[in-house]
mmCIF file of C-alpha atoms and ligand atoms in Angstrom:
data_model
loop_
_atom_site.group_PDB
_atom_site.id
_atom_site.type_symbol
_atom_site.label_atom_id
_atom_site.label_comp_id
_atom_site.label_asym_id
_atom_site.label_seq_id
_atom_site.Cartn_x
_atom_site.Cartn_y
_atom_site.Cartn_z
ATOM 1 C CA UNK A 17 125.053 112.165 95.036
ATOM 2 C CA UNK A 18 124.825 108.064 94.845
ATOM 3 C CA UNK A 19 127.006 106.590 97.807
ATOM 4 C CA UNK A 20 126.802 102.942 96.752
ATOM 5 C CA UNK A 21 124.499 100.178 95.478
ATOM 6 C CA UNK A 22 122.471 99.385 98.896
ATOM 7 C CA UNK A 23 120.677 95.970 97.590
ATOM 8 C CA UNK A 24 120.130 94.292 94.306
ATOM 9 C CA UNK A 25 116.463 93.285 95.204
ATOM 10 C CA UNK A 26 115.345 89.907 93.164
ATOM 11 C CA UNK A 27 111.772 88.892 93.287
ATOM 12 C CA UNK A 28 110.757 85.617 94.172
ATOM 13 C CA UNK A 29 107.548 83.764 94.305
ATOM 14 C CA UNK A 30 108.251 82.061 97.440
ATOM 15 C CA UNK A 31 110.225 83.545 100.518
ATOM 16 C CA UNK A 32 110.728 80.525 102.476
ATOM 17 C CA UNK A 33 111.898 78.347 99.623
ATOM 18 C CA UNK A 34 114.343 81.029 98.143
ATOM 19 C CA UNK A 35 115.718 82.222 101.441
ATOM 20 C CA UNK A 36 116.828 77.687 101.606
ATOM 21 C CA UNK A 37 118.233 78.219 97.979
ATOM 22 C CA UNK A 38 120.294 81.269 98.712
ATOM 23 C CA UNK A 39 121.181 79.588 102.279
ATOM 24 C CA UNK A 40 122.214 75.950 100.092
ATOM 25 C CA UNK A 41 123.750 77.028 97.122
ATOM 26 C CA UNK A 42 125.404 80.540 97.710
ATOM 27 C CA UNK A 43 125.919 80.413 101.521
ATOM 28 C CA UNK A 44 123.945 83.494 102.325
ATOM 29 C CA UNK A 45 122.066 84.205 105.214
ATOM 30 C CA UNK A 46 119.365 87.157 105.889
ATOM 31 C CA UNK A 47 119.702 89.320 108.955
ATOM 32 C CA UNK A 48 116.798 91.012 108.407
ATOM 33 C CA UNK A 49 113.301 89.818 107.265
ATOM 34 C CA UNK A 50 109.970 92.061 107.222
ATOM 35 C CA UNK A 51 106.753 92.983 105.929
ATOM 36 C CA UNK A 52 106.261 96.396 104.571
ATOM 37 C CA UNK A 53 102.595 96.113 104.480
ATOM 38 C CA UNK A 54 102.140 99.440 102.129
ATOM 39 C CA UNK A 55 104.326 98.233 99.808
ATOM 40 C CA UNK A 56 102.544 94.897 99.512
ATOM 41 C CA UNK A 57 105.806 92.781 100.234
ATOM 42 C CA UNK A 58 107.881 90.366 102.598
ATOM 43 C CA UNK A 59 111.528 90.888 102.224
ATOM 44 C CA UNK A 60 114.653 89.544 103.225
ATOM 45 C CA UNK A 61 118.122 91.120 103.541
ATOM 46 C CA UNK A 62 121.319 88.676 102.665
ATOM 47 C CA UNK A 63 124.313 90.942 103.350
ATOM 48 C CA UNK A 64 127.000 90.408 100.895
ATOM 49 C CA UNK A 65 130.081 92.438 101.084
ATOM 50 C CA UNK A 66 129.009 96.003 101.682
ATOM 51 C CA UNK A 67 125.675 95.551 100.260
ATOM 52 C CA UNK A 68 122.881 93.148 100.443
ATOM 53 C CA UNK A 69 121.095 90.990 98.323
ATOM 54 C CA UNK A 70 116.802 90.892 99.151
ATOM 55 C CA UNK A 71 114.960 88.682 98.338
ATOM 56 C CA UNK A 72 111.384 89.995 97.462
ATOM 57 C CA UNK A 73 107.948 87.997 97.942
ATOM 58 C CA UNK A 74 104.627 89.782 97.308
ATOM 59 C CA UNK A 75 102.294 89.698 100.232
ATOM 60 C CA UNK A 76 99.508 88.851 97.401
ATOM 61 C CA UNK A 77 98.350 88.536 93.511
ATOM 62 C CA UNK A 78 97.052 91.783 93.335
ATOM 63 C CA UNK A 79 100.610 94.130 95.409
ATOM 64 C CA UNK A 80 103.139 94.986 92.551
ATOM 65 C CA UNK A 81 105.595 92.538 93.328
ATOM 66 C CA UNK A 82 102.614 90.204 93.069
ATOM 67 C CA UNK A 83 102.071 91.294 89.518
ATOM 68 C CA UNK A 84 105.320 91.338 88.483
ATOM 69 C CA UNK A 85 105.963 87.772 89.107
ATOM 70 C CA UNK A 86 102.830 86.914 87.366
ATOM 71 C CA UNK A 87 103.708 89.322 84.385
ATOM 72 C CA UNK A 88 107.803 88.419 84.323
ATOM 73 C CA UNK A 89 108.238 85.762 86.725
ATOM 74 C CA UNK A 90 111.057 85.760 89.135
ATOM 75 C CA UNK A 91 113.959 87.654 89.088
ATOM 76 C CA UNK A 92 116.120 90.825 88.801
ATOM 77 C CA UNK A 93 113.282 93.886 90.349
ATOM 78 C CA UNK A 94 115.285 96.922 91.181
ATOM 79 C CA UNK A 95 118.402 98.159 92.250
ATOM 80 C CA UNK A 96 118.722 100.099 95.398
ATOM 81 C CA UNK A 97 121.407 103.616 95.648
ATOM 82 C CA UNK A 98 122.272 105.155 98.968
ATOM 83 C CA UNK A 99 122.059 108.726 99.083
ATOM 84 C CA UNK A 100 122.954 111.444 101.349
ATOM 85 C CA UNK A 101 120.306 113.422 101.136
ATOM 86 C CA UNK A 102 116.776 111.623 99.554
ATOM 87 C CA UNK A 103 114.929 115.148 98.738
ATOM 88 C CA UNK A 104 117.473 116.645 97.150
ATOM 89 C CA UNK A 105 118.017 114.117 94.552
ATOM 90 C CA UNK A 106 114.757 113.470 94.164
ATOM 91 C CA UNK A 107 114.660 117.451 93.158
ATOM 92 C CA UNK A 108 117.428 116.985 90.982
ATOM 93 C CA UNK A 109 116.073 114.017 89.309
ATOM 94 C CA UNK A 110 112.247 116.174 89.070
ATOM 95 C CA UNK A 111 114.881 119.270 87.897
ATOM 96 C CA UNK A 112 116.336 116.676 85.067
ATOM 97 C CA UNK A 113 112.965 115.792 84.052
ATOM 98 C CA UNK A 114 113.532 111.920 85.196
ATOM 99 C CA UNK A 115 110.468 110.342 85.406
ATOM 100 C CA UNK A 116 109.789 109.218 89.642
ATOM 101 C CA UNK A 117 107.394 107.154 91.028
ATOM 102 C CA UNK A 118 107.163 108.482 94.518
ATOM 103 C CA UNK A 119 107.474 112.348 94.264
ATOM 104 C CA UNK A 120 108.367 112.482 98.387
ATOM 105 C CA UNK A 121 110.047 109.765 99.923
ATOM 106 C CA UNK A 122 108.186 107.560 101.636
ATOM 107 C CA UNK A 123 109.222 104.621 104.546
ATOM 108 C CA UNK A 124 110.731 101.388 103.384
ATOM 109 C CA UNK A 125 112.418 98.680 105.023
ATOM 110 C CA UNK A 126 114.592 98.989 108.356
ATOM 111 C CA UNK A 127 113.675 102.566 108.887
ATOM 112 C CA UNK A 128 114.957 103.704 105.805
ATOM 113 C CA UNK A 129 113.098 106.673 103.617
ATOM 114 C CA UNK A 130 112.502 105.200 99.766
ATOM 115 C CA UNK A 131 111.812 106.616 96.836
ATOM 116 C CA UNK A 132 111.236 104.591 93.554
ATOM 117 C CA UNK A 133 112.224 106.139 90.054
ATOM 118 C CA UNK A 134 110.652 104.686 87.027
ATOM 119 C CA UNK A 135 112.107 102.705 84.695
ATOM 120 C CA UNK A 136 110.661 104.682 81.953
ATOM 121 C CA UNK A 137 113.370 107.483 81.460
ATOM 122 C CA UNK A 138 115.789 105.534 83.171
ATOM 123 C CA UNK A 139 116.795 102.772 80.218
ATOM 124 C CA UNK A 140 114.878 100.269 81.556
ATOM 125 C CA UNK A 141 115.954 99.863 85.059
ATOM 126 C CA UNK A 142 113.302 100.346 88.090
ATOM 127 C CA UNK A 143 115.768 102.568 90.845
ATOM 128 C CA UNK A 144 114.982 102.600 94.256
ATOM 129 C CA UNK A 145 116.390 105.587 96.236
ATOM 130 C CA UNK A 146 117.579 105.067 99.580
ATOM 131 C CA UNK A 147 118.281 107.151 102.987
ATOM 132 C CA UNK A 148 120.176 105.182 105.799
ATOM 133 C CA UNK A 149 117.980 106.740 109.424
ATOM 134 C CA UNK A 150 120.211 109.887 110.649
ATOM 135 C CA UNK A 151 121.231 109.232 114.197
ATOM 136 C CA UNK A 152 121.961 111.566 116.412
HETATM 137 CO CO1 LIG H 13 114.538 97.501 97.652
#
């Protein structure tokens, strides 16, 4: 069911300034940067490995990324899965009783499908479901 961790996704307050930290002290680079306008943030996508790091800046005080750096201040925001198949987990999660945020999958970054499951009913850790774009 999970294929790997896709991203660790950290939230920062300011893109710019974290993407020149990650670059200065860890070496990292993005190869990816975007605005998902719906889901009120600017990311960037370091890849490390087989998996990325992204870096998450809110595109305002009032998105959720926006209130969680007011509420918790940067850091750790959600860890990203790969799946096969996004529906059917998120109907075996719904099946389990698991607690989702986004019933249907909806589009994230890169052309990927998303789903978010809450961290309520899931010890404490915000999970973000992801579905690499089938090609033909
Ligand atoms: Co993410």
């Amino acid at each position: 069911m999970l294929k790997k961790i896709e991203h660790v996704a950290i939230a920062v307050s300011d893109l710019d300034d974290a993407l020149n930290h990650y670059r200065d002290v860890w070496g990292l680079e993005p190869d990816h940067r975007e605005r998902v306008e719906d889901q009120g943030v600017e990311e960037a996508m370091l890849p490390l490995g087989d998996s990325y790091l992204q870096l998450l800046g809110s595109t305002g005080p009032e998105t959720t990324v926006g209130k969680f750096l007011e509420r918790r201040g940067e850091g750790l925001h959600h860890i990203a899965y790969e799946v096969d198949d996004l529906e059917a987990t998120l109907a075996d999660l719904k099946e389990k009783g698991v607690r989702l945020i986004d019933e249907e999958p909806r589009p994230g970054g890169r052309g990927h499908m998303v789903a978010f499951v809450h961290p309520e009913g899931n010890r404490g850790l915000l999970v973000e479901l992801i579905q690499a774009p089938r090609h033909a």
